[in-house]
mmCIF file of C-alpha atoms and ligand atoms in Angstrom:
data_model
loop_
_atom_site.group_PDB
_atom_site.id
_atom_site.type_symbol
_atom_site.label_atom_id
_atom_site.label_comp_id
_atom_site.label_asym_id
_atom_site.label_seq_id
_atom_site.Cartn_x
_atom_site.Cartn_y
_atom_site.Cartn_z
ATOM 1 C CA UNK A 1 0.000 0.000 0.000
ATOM 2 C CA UNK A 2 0.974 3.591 -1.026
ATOM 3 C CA UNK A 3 0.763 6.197 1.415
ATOM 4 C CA UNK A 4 -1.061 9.270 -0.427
ATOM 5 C CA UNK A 5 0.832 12.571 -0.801
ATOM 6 C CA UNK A 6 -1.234 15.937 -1.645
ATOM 7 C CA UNK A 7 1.530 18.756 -2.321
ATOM 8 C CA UNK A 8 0.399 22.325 -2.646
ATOM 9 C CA UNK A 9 3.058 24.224 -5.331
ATOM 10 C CA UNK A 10 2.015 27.692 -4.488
ATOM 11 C CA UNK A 11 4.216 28.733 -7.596
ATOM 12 C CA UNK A 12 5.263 32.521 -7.724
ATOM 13 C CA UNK A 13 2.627 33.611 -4.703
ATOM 14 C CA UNK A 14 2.858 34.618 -0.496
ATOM 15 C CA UNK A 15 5.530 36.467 0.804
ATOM 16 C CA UNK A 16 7.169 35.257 4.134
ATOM 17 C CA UNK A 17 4.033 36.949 6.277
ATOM 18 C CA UNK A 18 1.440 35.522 3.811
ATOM 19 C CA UNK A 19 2.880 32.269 4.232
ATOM 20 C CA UNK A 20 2.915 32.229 8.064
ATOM 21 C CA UNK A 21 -0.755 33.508 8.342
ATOM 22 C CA UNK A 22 -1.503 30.451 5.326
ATOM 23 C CA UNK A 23 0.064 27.672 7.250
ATOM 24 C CA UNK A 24 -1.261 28.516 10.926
ATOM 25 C CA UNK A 25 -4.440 28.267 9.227
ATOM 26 C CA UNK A 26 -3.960 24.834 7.358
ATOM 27 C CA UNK A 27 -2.257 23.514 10.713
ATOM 28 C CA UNK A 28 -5.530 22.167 12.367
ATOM 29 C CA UNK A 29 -7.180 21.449 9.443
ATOM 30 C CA UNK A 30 -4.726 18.591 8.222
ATOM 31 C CA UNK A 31 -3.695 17.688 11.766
ATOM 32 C CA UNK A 32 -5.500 14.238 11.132
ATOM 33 C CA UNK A 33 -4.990 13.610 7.841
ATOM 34 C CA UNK A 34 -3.589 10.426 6.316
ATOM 35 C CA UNK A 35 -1.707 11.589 3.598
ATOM 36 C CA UNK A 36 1.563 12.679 3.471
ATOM 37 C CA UNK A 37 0.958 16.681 3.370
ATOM 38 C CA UNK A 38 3.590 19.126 1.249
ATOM 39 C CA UNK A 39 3.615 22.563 0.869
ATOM 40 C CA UNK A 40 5.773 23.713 -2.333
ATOM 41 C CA UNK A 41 6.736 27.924 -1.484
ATOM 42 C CA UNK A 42 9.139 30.048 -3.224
ATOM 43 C CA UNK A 43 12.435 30.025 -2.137
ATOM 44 C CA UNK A 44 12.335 33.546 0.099
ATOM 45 C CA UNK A 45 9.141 31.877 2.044
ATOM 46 C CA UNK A 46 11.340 28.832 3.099
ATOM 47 C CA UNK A 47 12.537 29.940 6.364
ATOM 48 C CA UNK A 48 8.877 31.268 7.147
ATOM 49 C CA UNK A 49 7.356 27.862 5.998
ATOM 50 C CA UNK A 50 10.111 25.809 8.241
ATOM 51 C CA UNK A 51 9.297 27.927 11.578
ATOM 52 C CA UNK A 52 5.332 27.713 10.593
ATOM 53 C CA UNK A 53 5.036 24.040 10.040
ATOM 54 C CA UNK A 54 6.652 23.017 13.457
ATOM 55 C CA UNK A 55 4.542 20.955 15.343
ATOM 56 C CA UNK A 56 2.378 19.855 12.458
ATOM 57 C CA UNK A 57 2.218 16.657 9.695
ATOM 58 C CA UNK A 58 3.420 19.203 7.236
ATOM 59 C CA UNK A 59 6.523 19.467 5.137
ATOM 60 C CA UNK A 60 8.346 21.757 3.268
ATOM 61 C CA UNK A 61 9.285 21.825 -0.741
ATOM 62 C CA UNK A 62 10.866 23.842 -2.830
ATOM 63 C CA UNK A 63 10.383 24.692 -6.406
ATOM 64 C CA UNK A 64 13.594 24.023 -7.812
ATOM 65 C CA UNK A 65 17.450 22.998 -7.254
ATOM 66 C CA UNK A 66 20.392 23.695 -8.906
ATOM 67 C CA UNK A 67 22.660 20.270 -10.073
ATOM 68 C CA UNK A 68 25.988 21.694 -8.606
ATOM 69 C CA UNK A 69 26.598 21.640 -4.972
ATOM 70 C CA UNK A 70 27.904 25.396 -5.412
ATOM 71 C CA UNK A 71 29.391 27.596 -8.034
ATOM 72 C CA UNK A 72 28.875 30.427 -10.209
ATOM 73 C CA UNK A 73 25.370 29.932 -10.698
ATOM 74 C CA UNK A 74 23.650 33.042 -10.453
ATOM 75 C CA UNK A 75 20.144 33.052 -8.936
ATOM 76 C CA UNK A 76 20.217 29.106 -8.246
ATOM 77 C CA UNK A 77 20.011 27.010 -5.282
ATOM 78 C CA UNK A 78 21.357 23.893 -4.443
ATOM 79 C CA UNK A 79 20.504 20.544 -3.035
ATOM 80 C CA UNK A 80 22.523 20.987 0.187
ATOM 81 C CA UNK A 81 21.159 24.961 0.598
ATOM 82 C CA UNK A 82 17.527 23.560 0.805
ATOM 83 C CA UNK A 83 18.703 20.323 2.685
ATOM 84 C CA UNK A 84 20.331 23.138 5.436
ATOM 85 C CA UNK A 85 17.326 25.355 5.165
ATOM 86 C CA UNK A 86 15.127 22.174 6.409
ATOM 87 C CA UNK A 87 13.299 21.195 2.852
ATOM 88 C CA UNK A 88 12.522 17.766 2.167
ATOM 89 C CA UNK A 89 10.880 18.232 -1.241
ATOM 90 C CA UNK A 90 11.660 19.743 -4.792
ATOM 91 C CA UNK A 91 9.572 19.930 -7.447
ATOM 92 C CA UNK A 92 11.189 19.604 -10.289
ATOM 93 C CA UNK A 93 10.650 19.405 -14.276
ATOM 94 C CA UNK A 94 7.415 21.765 -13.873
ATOM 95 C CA UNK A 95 5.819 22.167 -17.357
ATOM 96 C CA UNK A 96 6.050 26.224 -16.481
ATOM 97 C CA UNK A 97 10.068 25.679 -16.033
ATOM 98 C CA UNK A 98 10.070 22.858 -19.282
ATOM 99 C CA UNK A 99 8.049 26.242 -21.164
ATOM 100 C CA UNK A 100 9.547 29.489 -19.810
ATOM 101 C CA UNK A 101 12.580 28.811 -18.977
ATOM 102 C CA UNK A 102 14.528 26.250 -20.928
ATOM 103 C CA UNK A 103 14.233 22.773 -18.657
ATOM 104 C CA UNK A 104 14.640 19.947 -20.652
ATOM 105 C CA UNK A 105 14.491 15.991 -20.137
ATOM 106 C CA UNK A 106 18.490 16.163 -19.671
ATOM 107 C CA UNK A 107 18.409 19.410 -16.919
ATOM 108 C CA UNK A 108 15.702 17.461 -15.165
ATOM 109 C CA UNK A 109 17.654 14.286 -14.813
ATOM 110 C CA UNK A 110 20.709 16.160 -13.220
ATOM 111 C CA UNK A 111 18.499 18.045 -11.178
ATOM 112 C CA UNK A 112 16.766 14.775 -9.914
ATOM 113 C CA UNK A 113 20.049 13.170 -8.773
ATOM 114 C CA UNK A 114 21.387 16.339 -6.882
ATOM 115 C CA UNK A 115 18.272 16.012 -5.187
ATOM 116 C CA UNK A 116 18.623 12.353 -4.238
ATOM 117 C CA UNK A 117 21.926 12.566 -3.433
ATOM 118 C CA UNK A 118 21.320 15.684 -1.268
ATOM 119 C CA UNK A 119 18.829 14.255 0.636
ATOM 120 C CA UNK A 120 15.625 15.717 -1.143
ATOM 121 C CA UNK A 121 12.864 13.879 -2.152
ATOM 122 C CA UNK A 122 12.061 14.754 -5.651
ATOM 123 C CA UNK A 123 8.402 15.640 -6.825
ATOM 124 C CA UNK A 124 9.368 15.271 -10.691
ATOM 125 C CA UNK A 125 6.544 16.349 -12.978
ATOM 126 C CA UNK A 126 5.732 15.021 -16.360
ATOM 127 C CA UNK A 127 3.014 15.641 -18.802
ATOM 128 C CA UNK A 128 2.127 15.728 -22.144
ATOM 129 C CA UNK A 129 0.614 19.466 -24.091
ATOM 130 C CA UNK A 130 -2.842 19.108 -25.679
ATOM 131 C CA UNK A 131 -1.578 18.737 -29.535
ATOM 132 C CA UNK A 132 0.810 15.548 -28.136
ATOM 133 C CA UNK A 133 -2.470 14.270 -26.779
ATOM 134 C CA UNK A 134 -3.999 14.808 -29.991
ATOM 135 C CA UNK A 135 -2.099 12.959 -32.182
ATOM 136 C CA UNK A 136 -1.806 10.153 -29.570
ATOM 137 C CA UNK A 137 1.788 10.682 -28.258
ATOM 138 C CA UNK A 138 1.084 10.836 -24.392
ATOM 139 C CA UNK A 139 2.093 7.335 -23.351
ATOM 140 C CA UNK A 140 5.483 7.308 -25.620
ATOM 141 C CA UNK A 141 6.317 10.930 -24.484
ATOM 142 C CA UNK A 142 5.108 10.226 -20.264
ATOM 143 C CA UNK A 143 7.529 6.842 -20.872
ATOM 144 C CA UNK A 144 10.237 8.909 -22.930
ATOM 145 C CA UNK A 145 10.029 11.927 -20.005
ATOM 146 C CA UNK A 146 9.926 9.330 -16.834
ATOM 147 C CA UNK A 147 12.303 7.066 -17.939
ATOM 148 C CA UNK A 148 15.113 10.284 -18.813
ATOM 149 C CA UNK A 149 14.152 11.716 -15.745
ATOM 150 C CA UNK A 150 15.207 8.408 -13.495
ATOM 151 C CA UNK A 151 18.006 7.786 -15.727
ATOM 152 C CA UNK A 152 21.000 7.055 -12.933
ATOM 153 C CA UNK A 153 18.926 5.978 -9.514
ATOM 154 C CA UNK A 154 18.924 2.500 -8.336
ATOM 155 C CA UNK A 155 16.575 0.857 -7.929
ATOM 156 C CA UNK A 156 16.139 1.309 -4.235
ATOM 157 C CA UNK A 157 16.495 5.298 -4.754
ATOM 158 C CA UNK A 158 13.457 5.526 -7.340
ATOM 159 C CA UNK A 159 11.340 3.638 -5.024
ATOM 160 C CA UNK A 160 11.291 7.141 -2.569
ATOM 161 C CA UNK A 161 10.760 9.767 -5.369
ATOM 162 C CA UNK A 162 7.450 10.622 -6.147
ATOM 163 C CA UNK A 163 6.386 11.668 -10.091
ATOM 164 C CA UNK A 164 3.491 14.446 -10.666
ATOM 165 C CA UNK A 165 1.625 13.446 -13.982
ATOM 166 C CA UNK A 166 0.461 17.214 -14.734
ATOM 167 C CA UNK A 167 -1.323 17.128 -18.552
ATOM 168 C CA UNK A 168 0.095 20.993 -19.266
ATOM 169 C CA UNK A 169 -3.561 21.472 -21.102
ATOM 170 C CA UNK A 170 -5.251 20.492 -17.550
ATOM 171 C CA UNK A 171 -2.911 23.723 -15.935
ATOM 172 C CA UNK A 172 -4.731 26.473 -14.585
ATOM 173 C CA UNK A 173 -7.323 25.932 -17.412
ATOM 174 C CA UNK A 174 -9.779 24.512 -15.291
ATOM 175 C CA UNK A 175 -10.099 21.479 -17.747
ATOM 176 C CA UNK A 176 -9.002 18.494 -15.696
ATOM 177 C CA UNK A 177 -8.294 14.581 -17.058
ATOM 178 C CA UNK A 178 -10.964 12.274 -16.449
ATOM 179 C CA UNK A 179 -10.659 10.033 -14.110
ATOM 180 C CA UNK A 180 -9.483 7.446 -16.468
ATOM 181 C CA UNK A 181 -7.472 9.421 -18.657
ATOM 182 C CA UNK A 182 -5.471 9.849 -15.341
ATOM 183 C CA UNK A 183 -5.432 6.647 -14.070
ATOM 184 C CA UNK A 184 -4.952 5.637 -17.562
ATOM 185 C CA UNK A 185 -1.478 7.699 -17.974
ATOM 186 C CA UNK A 186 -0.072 6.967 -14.623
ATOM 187 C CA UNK A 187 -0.515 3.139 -15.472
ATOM 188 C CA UNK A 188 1.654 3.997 -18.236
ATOM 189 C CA UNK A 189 4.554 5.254 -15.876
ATOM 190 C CA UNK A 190 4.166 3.145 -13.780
ATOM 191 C CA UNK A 191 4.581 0.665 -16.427
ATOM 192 C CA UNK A 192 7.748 2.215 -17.916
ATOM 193 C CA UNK A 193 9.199 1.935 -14.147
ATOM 194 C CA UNK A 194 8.454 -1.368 -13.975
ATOM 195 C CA UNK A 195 10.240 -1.849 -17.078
ATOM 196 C CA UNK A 196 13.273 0.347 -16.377
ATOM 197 C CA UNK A 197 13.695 -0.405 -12.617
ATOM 198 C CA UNK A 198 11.567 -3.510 -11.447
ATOM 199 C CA UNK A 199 8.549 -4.258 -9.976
ATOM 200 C CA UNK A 200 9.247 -3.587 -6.584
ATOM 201 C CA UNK A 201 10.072 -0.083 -7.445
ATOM 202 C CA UNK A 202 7.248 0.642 -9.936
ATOM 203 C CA UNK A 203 4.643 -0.879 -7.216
ATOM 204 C CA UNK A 204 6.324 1.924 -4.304
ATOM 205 C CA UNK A 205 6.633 4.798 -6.233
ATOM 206 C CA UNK A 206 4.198 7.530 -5.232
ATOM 207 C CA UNK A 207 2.746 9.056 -8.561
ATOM 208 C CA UNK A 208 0.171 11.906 -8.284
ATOM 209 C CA UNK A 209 -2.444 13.932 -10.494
ATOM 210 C CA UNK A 210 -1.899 17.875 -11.261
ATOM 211 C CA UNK A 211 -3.788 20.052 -13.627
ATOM 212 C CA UNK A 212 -7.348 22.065 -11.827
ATOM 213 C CA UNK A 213 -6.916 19.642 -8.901
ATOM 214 C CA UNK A 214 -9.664 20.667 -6.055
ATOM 215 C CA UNK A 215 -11.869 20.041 -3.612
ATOM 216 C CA UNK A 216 -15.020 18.711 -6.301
ATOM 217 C CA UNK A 217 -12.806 16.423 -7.890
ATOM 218 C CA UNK A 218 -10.263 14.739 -5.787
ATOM 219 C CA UNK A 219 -12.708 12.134 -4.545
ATOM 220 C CA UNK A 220 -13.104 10.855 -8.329
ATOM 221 C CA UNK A 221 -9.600 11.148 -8.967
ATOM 222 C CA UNK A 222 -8.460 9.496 -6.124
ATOM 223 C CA UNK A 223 -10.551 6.732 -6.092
ATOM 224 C CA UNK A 224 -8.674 5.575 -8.978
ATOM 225 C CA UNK A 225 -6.069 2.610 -8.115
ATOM 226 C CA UNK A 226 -2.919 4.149 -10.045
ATOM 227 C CA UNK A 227 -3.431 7.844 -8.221
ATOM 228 C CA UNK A 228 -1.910 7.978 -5.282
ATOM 229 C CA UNK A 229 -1.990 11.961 -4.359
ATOM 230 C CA UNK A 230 -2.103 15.215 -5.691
ATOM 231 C CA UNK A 231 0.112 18.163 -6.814
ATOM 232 C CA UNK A 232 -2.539 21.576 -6.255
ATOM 233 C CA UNK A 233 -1.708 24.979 -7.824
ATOM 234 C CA UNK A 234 -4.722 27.494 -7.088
ATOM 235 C CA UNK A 235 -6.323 25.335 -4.819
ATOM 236 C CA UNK A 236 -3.246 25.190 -2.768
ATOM 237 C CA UNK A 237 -3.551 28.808 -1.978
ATOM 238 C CA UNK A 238 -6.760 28.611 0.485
ATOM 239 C CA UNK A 239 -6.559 26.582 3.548
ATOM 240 C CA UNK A 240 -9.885 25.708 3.624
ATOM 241 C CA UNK A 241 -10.006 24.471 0.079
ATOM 242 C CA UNK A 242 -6.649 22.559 0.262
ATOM 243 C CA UNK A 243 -7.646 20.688 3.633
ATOM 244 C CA UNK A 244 -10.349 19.368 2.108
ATOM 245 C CA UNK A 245 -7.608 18.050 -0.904
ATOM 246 C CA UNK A 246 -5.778 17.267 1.729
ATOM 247 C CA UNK A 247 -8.743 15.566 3.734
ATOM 248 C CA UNK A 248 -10.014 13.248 1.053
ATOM 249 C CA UNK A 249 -10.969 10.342 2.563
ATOM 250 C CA UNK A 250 -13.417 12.006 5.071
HETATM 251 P P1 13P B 1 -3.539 24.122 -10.951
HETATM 252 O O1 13P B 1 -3.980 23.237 -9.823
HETATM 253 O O2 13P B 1 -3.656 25.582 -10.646
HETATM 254 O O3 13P B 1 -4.150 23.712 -12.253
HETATM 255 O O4 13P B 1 -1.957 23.879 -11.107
HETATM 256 C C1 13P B 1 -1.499 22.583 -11.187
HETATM 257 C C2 13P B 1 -0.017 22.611 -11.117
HETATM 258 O O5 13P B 1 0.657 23.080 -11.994
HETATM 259 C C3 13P B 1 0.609 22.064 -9.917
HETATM 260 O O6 13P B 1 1.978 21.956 -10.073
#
């Protein structure tokens, strides 16, 4: 059995006192919950996030790492920077980073094993655009992007990360997969881990659902045996309405 893991990537929103008030008021509203519980913040809210979170479930992502440990990388972070600051999560491969600024399959691979060998568990996001889905490239390109992505671990170290299946057309649109279309594509990744890295692995890995993921729709989704969580963009931002992501089951 998979423990479930809703993440909230809060993308480029809160500053450090928006993020305090945010998570005092999630606190006792996810207190109970059974899922793993992750909130994603912008680099500058990290030390906020950290202090808030004490005493609670919750734990702390970032948005992004850097695949050097230091260096003249202007405007990065690295794996051991979040690892001192207290993260435990990255996000990494977002469809907004793959689009604006220049990821690609290769950057996201590096990025993944700074992570891993920093300490960080990796939230690495893969998705397909509406035209690939179209002309009926989504399982070869989720397979292509997955198995690039892992490219490296062992075994053993893929069995900890956890992918985000995030259609890019399901984005802030609104639109969301179907419940099978989801399940559908996740069984594909979960295949191509299987085939890349084992059974074993394939059956731990934690892979979730992005794209207009909210409180109407999570039941459906979730109730679906390949989904095993969430990764929330607007609905992250209210505490009320990511609890009740968060919450489920109830
Ligand atoms: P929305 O939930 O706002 O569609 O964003 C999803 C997402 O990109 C999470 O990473």
């Amino acid at each position: 059995m998979r423990t479930p893991i809703i993440a909230g990537n809060w993308k480029m929103n809160k500053t450090p006192a928006e993020t305090k008030a945010l998570i005092e008021e999630l606190k006792p509203l996810v207190q109970y919950a059974a899922a793993t519980v992750v909130v994603c913040v912008p680099a500058v809210d990290i030390p906020a996030a950290v202090q808030a979170v004490k005493g609670s479930k919750i734990k702390v992502g970032a948005q992004n790492v850097h695949y050097m440990p230091s260096g003249a990388f202007t405007g990065e972070l690295s794996a051991g920077m979040l690892k001192a600051s207290k993260v435990d999560y990255v996000i990494i491969g977002h469809s907004e980073r793959r689009q604006y600024f220049g990821e690609t399959d290769e950057t996201v691979n590096r990025r993944v094993l700074a992570a891993v060998e920093g300490g960080l568990t990796p939230i690495i996001c893969v998705g397909e655009q509406k035209e690939q889905r179209e002309a009926g490239y989504t399982d070869a390109l989720v397979t292509y992007q997955t198995t690039i992505a892992l490219t490296g671990l062992t075994p053993q170290q893929v069995r900890k990360v956890v992918i985000a299946y995030e259609p890019v057309w399901a984005i802030g649109t609104g639109l969301t997969a179907t419940d099978e279309q989801a399940n559908e594509t996740i069984g594909v990744i979960r295949k191509a881990i299987a085939a890349k890295f084992g059974r074993g692995a394939a059956n731990r890995v934690r892979i979730q659902y992005g794209g207009s993921m909210n409180p109407k729709n999570v039941k459906g989704l979730m109730a679906q045996p390949e989904i095993d969580g969430g990764l929330i963009g607007g609905a992250s931002l209210k505490a009320e309405d990511f609890a009740k992501v968060v919450n489920f089951d109830r």
